[in-house]
Structures are given as C-alpha cells and as structure tokens.
Amino acid sequence: MAEIVQQRIEDRIPELEQLERVGLFTKKEVKSIIKRATALEYKLHRLIVNKEDFIAYVQYEINILELIKKRRAHIHYQFKREEIEYPIIHRINSVFRRATNKWKDDVQLWLSHVAFCKKWATKGQISKVFSAMLAIHPDKPALWIMAAKSELEDRSSSESARHLFLRALRFHPNNKKVYQEYFRMELLHCEKLRKQKKELEKAEMDLGEYEFSPEILSAKLAEVVYRDATGKIKEAEFVISLLNIAAIFDFTKELQDFILQDLQANYTEDSLTWDFMAKRELEAPGAGEELQTAKGRASDISRREEGCCQVYEEGVKSLNTGMSSHIHRERTDVVIWSFMNSHIMYCLIVFDFQIKLQILLSSGDAEGAASVAMAATQLYSQSVSVWSLSLQTMMQLGSGDVGKLFQDALTRVNPKFCFLVCSQRGLLSAVTVIAMEIKESYLDWSYSTGGYKKCLFFQETPKMNSLREYYERALQEFGTSDDDLWLQYIQEELGPLGQPENCGKIHWRAMKFLEGESVERFTSRYTLLQTGHL
C-alpha cells in the first residue's frame, strides 16, 4: 500500500511544481498539500474503505481547484491549465469512478459526479457518466430525463437527447413525465432551429448548406410524440398537460389547435376537459380597442363570464347524458355540478376583483382602490389570491395599513404561501417603512411558530459562527424533513464569510438525516447548486 501511495504522490509533483513556479501557491502551501494528500491517499488504499473517505478526497481536490481559480483571477494568470487543472480533474474523475463502482446503488454519488463534470470536466465526460449510471439504474425515469436534458443543454445534441428518450420509453412505456419532457425537448429543438434560420436570413446568408425541414420547423416531430403518447395514455389531464407545454412556445398554434380538437373530440366524458375549456373562455384575450375604456373593460368581463358559464353548463349536460345509464352516477353528477359551480364562482370573484382594482388604480382613485381591497379581504378571508391582490395594491399605494393587513393575512390563510406570494414584494418595496413593518411582522410570527428555522431568513449580516449555531440548532429539529434548510446552510458556507471545505461534510450529513422525498429534492437542488444553476 505504501508503494502505491508514494507513486500517486510523486505523480502530483509536476503540477505542484507548476503551481509554485507560476506563483499560484507558496512552497509552504505545496508542502501542506502533499501532507494532506498523502493522508487522504492512505485512507483510500486501506483494506476496508469508507464512502466518506472518497467524498472527503474529492471535496479536498475540488477546494484546491476553486482556490486555483480564485488566485488565477487575482494575479491575472490564465496559462498552464493542461499542466495544473487537467491532472487534478482527471484524478477526481478517477476517484469518482472507483467510488461508483464500489457503491453502484448510491444515486446521490452518481449525481455528484455528474455535477462535478458539468462544472469542471469535458462535455464528453458527462455523457460517459450518465451512460454508466443508466446501465445500473435503468428503472429510474428521472435519470433518463436528466441525461437527455444534459445532451440537449450541455452538448446541444438533440439527436442524442431523442435517442435517450426513446430508450427511456422502452423501459417506461407509459410514464407520463418521460413523454412530457420528450415532447418539450422536440419543441425546444424546433425553437432553436427556427431562431437559427431567422438569424441566417437576417444576415442574408445562403441557406443551401443548412437543413431546415418545413415539417420540423412546424413542430411535426412534437406532434408525432403527442400521437404516440396519447395512444398509450388516454387521460384528459395528460392531454391538457401537453397542451400547456405547447402553449409556452409562440409557433405552436397549429399544434395547439390539433391537441384542442383531440381533447374536445375524445375526452368529453372527463370533467377536467370541461373545466379546462371553461377556463379558456374566462382567460380569452379581449379586443384592444374595447379595453381602452372602463365601459369596454366591463363589457369584456361580462363576455368572458358568459362564455365561461355556457361551457360549464354544456359540460354538465354532456356529463349527465353520458352517465344516465348508471345509477351510482347520480351522486357523481351532483358532486361535479357543485364543484364546477363553486369553482366558476371563485374564478369570477377573483377575476372581477382584479379588474375592479385595475380600473380604480388606472383612474387615480387611490381611496376607492384601498377601500375595495380592504373590503374584499373581509368578504373572502380564506382566499390567498384575494389577500395577495389586496396586499400588492396597498403596497403600491404606500398605505400605512399594510403591516396590519399582512398580520391579518398570516392568521387567515397558509402563512408560508402568503409570505412567498406577497411579502417578498413588500420587502422590496420602495417605502422603507412598509418593508420593515412587513419584515418585522413575519419575523415575530416566524419565531413564535417556527423558531430558529424561519428566523434564519432574516439574519442581518450575522457573524458566521453565530449563524452556524442557528443552523445547527435548527437542523436538530427540522433536519430530517427540511431539505431547504440543509441547502441554505451549504450556500452560506459557499458565501464570502463561509468555509467551502465544510460543504462536503454538510452534504453527507444531509444524506444521512433526510428522509423520504426530501432526499431526492435535496439531491436535485444540490446538483443545480454545484453546476451554477441555482
């Protein structure tokens, strides 16, 4: 074992000499690296090795890479990468491969290797890691999707992404998420080609050598995916999800019309179809000239409401007709009608409230807008949407009643959701008093109901040791379920006051403490953080 370790340390000498020669590290620092690397190497070559030893090794090498990067920027030296960074990256990849070969079932370990490759290694290396991982874990649809997205985003290879989706469907022929992302990928590919064609035409370049098939540019490949998907998964909810994806892109009118026709022709026995169609009536855009006056806007609202009601009524009649042969359907009819009636009334209330506020604000009637906002929260005290609109209105007006209104909202609706929707705007308010009042209101509520966990959000440039104590005490209570808390802790250590070398330990503690779905969420977001996408 000693001979192997000695050989590995000697292999590092050229890169360490370069680091010292170009002024990135001092002689004392190089000696320290050799000492630390020797200790880590011995741990990896014991008869019984631990996963944590591999992770500690990788984290130490990554910290060196990060430090080199910072010092390069500081002294403005960008040469000798082949002699300095490349050997380190190669060594880290080798350690990752050894670890994943030994602990093949550890998906988090595989994803950590992927995250490293995204930031430091070559694009080809990412494909190799995904390929090896999928050979071990073909039963996990999320990994196929992640691999296909990587091919599209990191390597700009729609062909490889398409191939991965098709392979994924062999293992998971009825998986909705795989089909949804495959459908989205084809639309993204189409969008990219359309932009390229437009840029070439703008530059007046000859398009002869480029292949821009009219079928591909008109999203026919996405339509093929849609046909295949709906041939296997015959659910209105699934069809609507694909239609919503298509609606994101501005060139899919024909595709959207095709999906809409399919929905109306083949899924009218599902109440979700009628609910979706009714919402489309309510959200239909009005004529430009009509919306210029208050009377025109009121007329537009009436038109939408009437169209929405007609669709719901038609849906109830259709569902009643289709279910009349079954006795037990009568109760279902009542439930459907009750749901649709209450749903449409709620939509209309919120929509009407929003339009009224817009009209009052645009006409300069601040007092009227404030009065309507305050009254609405009393009438519809359980509606998050109404509270959100009311708070935003009062913030816009700079009203002194915002703090009290926000405090009332915390007691009436889901506080966390209310905070996410409303208070961030308040915290960014141009009126300092309003921002501080909302902040203090939420802090008081947070401490009384959630303790350290929620108060962490508002720490004002704390000393790092104190902040670590807050996190550690919060994790004792919430560490098994709150993946956000672990991620925030890691982000603090990556900040200017933190110690990045602590991140590896925090990560693996999170892996041990977190339970259930929180583990998967943490892994996905940690991967995004490492690759600079979070």
CSV table of C-alpha atoms in Angstrom, one decimal, residues 111-304:
chain,number,residue,atom,x,y,z
A,111,LEU,CA,-25.3,12.7,-9.4
A,112,SER,CA,-22.4,14.3,-7.5
A,113,HIS,CA,-20.0,13.0,-10.2
A,114,VAL,CA,-22.4,14.4,-12.9
A,115,ALA,CA,-22.4,17.8,-11.1
A,116,PHE,CA,-18.6,17.8,-11.0
A,117,CYS,CA,-18.4,17.0,-14.7
A,118,LYS,CA,-20.8,19.8,-15.5
A,119,LYS,CA,-18.6,22.4,-13.8
A,120,TRP,CA,-15.1,21.1,-14.4
A,121,ALA,CA,-14.8,18.3,-16.8
A,122,THR,CA,-15.5,17.9,-20.6
A,123,LYS,CA,-18.9,17.5,-22.1
A,124,GLY,CA,-18.0,14.1,-23.4
A,125,GLN,CA,-17.2,13.0,-19.8
A,126,ILE,CA,-20.7,13.9,-18.7
A,127,SER,CA,-22.2,11.6,-21.3
A,128,LYS,CA,-19.9,8.7,-20.2
A,129,VAL,CA,-21.0,9.2,-16.6
A,130,PHE,CA,-24.7,9.2,-17.5
A,131,SER,CA,-24.2,6.2,-19.7
A,132,ALA,CA,-22.6,4.2,-16.9
A,133,MET,CA,-25.2,5.4,-14.4
A,134,LEU,CA,-28.2,4.4,-16.6
A,135,ALA,CA,-26.7,1.0,-17.2
A,136,ILE,CA,-27.0,0.4,-13.4
A,137,HIS,CA,-30.2,2.4,-12.8
A,138,PRO,CA,-32.5,2.0,-15.9
A,139,ASP,CA,-35.5,1.7,-13.7
A,140,LYS,CA,-35.4,5.4,-12.7
A,141,PRO,CA,-37.2,7.6,-15.2
A,142,ALA,CA,-35.9,10.8,-13.6
A,143,LEU,CA,-32.3,9.8,-14.5
A,144,TRP,CA,-33.2,9.2,-18.2
A,145,ILE,CA,-34.8,12.6,-18.3
A,146,MET,CA,-31.8,14.3,-16.7
A,147,ALA,CA,-29.4,12.6,-19.1
A,148,ALA,CA,-31.5,13.6,-22.1
A,149,LYS,CA,-31.6,17.2,-20.9
A,150,SER,CA,-27.9,17.2,-20.4
A,151,GLU,CA,-27.4,16.1,-24.1
A,152,LEU,CA,-29.6,18.9,-25.3
A,153,GLU,CA,-28.4,21.7,-23.0
A,154,ASP,CA,-24.7,20.8,-22.4
A,155,ARG,CA,-23.9,19.3,-25.7
A,156,SER,CA,-26.5,20.8,-28.0
A,157,SER,CA,-27.3,17.4,-29.3
A,158,SER,CA,-31.0,16.9,-30.0
A,159,GLU,CA,-30.2,13.6,-31.7
A,160,SER,CA,-28.6,12.2,-28.6
A,161,ALA,CA,-31.4,13.5,-26.4
A,162,ARG,CA,-34.0,12.0,-28.7
A,163,HIS,CA,-32.2,8.6,-28.6
A,164,LEU,CA,-32.1,8.7,-24.8
A,165,PHE,CA,-35.9,9.5,-24.6
A,166,LEU,CA,-36.6,6.6,-27.0
A,167,ARG,CA,-34.5,4.2,-24.9
A,168,ALA,CA,-36.3,5.5,-21.7
A,169,LEU,CA,-39.6,4.7,-23.2
A,170,ARG,CA,-38.6,1.1,-23.8
A,171,PHE,CA,-38.1,0.7,-20.0
A,172,HIS,CA,-41.0,3.0,-19.1
A,173,PRO,CA,-43.6,2.9,-22.0
A,174,ASN,CA,-46.4,4.5,-20.0
A,175,ASN,CA,-44.5,7.1,-18.0
A,176,LYS,CA,-46.2,10.5,-18.3
A,177,LYS,CA,-43.2,12.5,-17.2
A,178,VAL,CA,-40.9,11.0,-19.8
A,179,TYR,CA,-43.4,11.7,-22.5
A,180,GLN,CA,-43.9,15.3,-21.3
A,181,GLU,CA,-40.2,16.0,-21.3
A,182,TYR,CA,-39.7,14.3,-24.6
A,183,PHE,CA,-42.5,16.5,-26.1
A,184,ARG,CA,-40.9,19.6,-24.6
A,185,MET,CA,-37.5,18.6,-26.0
A,186,GLU,CA,-38.8,18.4,-29.5
A,187,LEU,CA,-40.4,21.8,-29.2
A,188,LEU,CA,-37.1,23.3,-27.8
A,189,HIS,CA,-35.2,21.7,-30.7
A,190,CYS,CA,-37.8,23.2,-33.1
A,191,GLU,CA,-37.5,26.6,-31.4
A,192,LYS,CA,-33.7,26.5,-31.7
A,193,LEU,CA,-33.8,25.7,-35.4
A,194,ARG,CA,-36.3,28.5,-36.1
A,195,LYS,CA,-34.0,31.0,-34.3
A,196,GLN,CA,-31.0,29.8,-36.3
A,197,LYS,CA,-32.9,30.1,-39.6
A,198,LYS,CA,-34.1,33.6,-38.7
A,199,GLU,CA,-30.6,34.8,-37.8
A,200,LEU,CA,-29.2,33.4,-41.0
A,201,GLU,CA,-31.9,35.1,-43.1
A,202,LYS,CA,-31.3,38.3,-41.2
A,203,ALA,CA,-27.6,38.1,-42.1
A,204,GLU,CA,-28.6,37.4,-45.7
A,205,MET,CA,-26.6,34.1,-45.8
A,206,ASP,CA,-27.2,31.3,-48.2
A,207,LEU,CA,-29.3,28.6,-46.5
A,208,GLY,CA,-28.4,25.9,-49.1
A,209,GLU,CA,-26.0,24.0,-46.9
A,210,TYR,CA,-28.3,24.1,-43.9
A,211,GLU,CA,-31.2,21.7,-43.4
A,212,PHE,CA,-34.3,23.4,-42.3
A,213,SER,CA,-37.1,20.9,-43.0
A,214,PRO,CA,-40.6,22.6,-43.1
A,215,GLU,CA,-42.0,19.7,-41.2
A,216,ILE,CA,-39.5,20.0,-38.3
A,217,LEU,CA,-39.9,23.8,-38.2
A,218,SER,CA,-43.7,23.4,-37.9
A,219,ALA,CA,-43.3,21.1,-34.8
A,220,LYS,CA,-44.3,17.9,-36.6
A,221,LEU,CA,-41.8,15.8,-34.6
A,222,ALA,CA,-43.6,17.1,-31.4
A,223,GLU,CA,-46.9,16.0,-32.9
A,224,VAL,CA,-45.5,12.5,-33.5
A,225,VAL,CA,-44.5,12.3,-29.9
A,226,TYR,CA,-48.0,13.6,-28.9
A,227,ARG,CA,-49.7,10.9,-31.0
A,228,ASP,CA,-47.6,8.2,-29.6
A,229,ALA,CA,-48.1,9.4,-26.0
A,230,THR,CA,-51.9,9.7,-26.2
A,231,GLY,CA,-52.1,6.4,-27.9
A,232,LYS,CA,-50.8,4.8,-24.7
A,233,ILE,CA,-52.0,7.2,-22.1
A,234,LYS,CA,-55.7,8.2,-22.7
A,235,GLU,CA,-56.3,10.7,-19.9
A,236,ALA,CA,-57.7,14.2,-20.3
A,237,GLU,CA,-55.3,15.5,-17.6
A,238,PHE,CA,-52.3,14.2,-19.5
A,239,VAL,CA,-53.5,15.7,-22.8
A,240,ILE,CA,-54.1,19.1,-21.1
A,241,SER,CA,-50.5,18.9,-19.6
A,242,LEU,CA,-49.1,18.5,-23.2
A,243,LEU,CA,-51.3,21.4,-24.4
A,244,ASN,CA,-50.0,23.6,-21.7
A,245,ILE,CA,-46.4,22.8,-22.7
A,246,ALA,CA,-47.1,23.6,-26.3
A,247,ALA,CA,-48.7,26.9,-25.3
A,248,ILE,CA,-45.3,28.1,-23.9
A,249,PHE,CA,-44.0,28.3,-27.5
A,250,ASP,CA,-45.2,31.1,-29.8
A,251,PHE,CA,-45.0,29.0,-33.0
A,252,THR,CA,-47.3,26.1,-32.0
A,253,LYS,CA,-50.8,27.5,-32.9
A,254,GLU,CA,-51.5,24.6,-35.3
A,255,LEU,CA,-50.2,22.0,-32.8
A,256,GLN,CA,-52.3,23.6,-30.1
A,257,ASP,CA,-55.4,23.6,-32.3
A,258,PHE,CA,-54.8,19.9,-33.1
A,259,ILE,CA,-54.5,18.9,-29.4
A,260,LEU,CA,-57.5,21.0,-28.6
A,261,GLN,CA,-59.6,19.3,-31.2
A,262,ASP,CA,-58.4,15.9,-29.9
A,263,LEU,CA,-59.4,16.9,-26.4
A,264,GLN,CA,-62.9,18.1,-27.4
A,265,ALA,CA,-63.5,15.0,-29.6
A,266,ASN,CA,-62.2,12.2,-27.4
A,267,TYR,CA,-62.3,13.3,-23.8
A,268,THR,CA,-65.7,15.0,-23.2
A,269,GLU,CA,-66.6,12.3,-20.6
A,270,ASP,CA,-64.0,13.7,-18.3
A,271,SER,CA,-65.0,16.7,-16.2
A,272,LEU,CA,-61.4,18.1,-16.4
A,273,THR,CA,-61.9,18.7,-20.1
A,274,TRP,CA,-64.9,21.0,-19.5
A,275,ASP,CA,-63.2,22.7,-16.6
A,276,PHE,CA,-60.2,23.4,-18.9
A,277,MET,CA,-62.4,24.7,-21.7
A,278,ALA,CA,-64.3,27.0,-19.4
A,279,LYS,CA,-61.1,28.5,-18.0
A,280,ARG,CA,-60.0,29.2,-21.6
A,281,GLU,CA,-63.2,31.3,-22.1
A,282,LEU,CA,-62.5,33.2,-18.9
A,283,GLU,CA,-58.9,33.9,-19.9
A,284,ALA,CA,-59.6,34.6,-23.6
A,285,PRO,CA,-57.9,37.9,-24.7
A,286,GLY,CA,-60.2,40.8,-25.5
A,287,ALA,CA,-60.1,43.3,-28.3
A,288,GLY,CA,-57.6,46.1,-28.0
A,289,GLU,CA,-59.9,49.0,-28.6
A,290,GLU,CA,-62.6,47.6,-26.3
A,291,LEU,CA,-60.2,47.6,-23.4
A,292,GLN,CA,-59.4,51.3,-23.7
A,293,THR,CA,-62.4,52.4,-21.6
A,294,ALA,CA,-63.9,51.4,-18.3
A,295,LYS,CA,-67.2,50.6,-20.1
A,296,GLY,CA,-65.3,48.4,-22.6
A,297,ARG,CA,-63.5,46.5,-19.9
A,298,ALA,CA,-66.7,45.9,-18.1
A,299,SER,CA,-68.3,44.6,-21.3
A,300,ASP,CA,-65.2,42.4,-21.9
A,301,ILE,CA,-65.6,40.9,-18.4
A,302,SER,CA,-69.3,40.2,-19.0
A,303,ARG,CA,-68.5,38.5,-22.3
A,304,ARG,CA,-65.9,36.2,-20.7
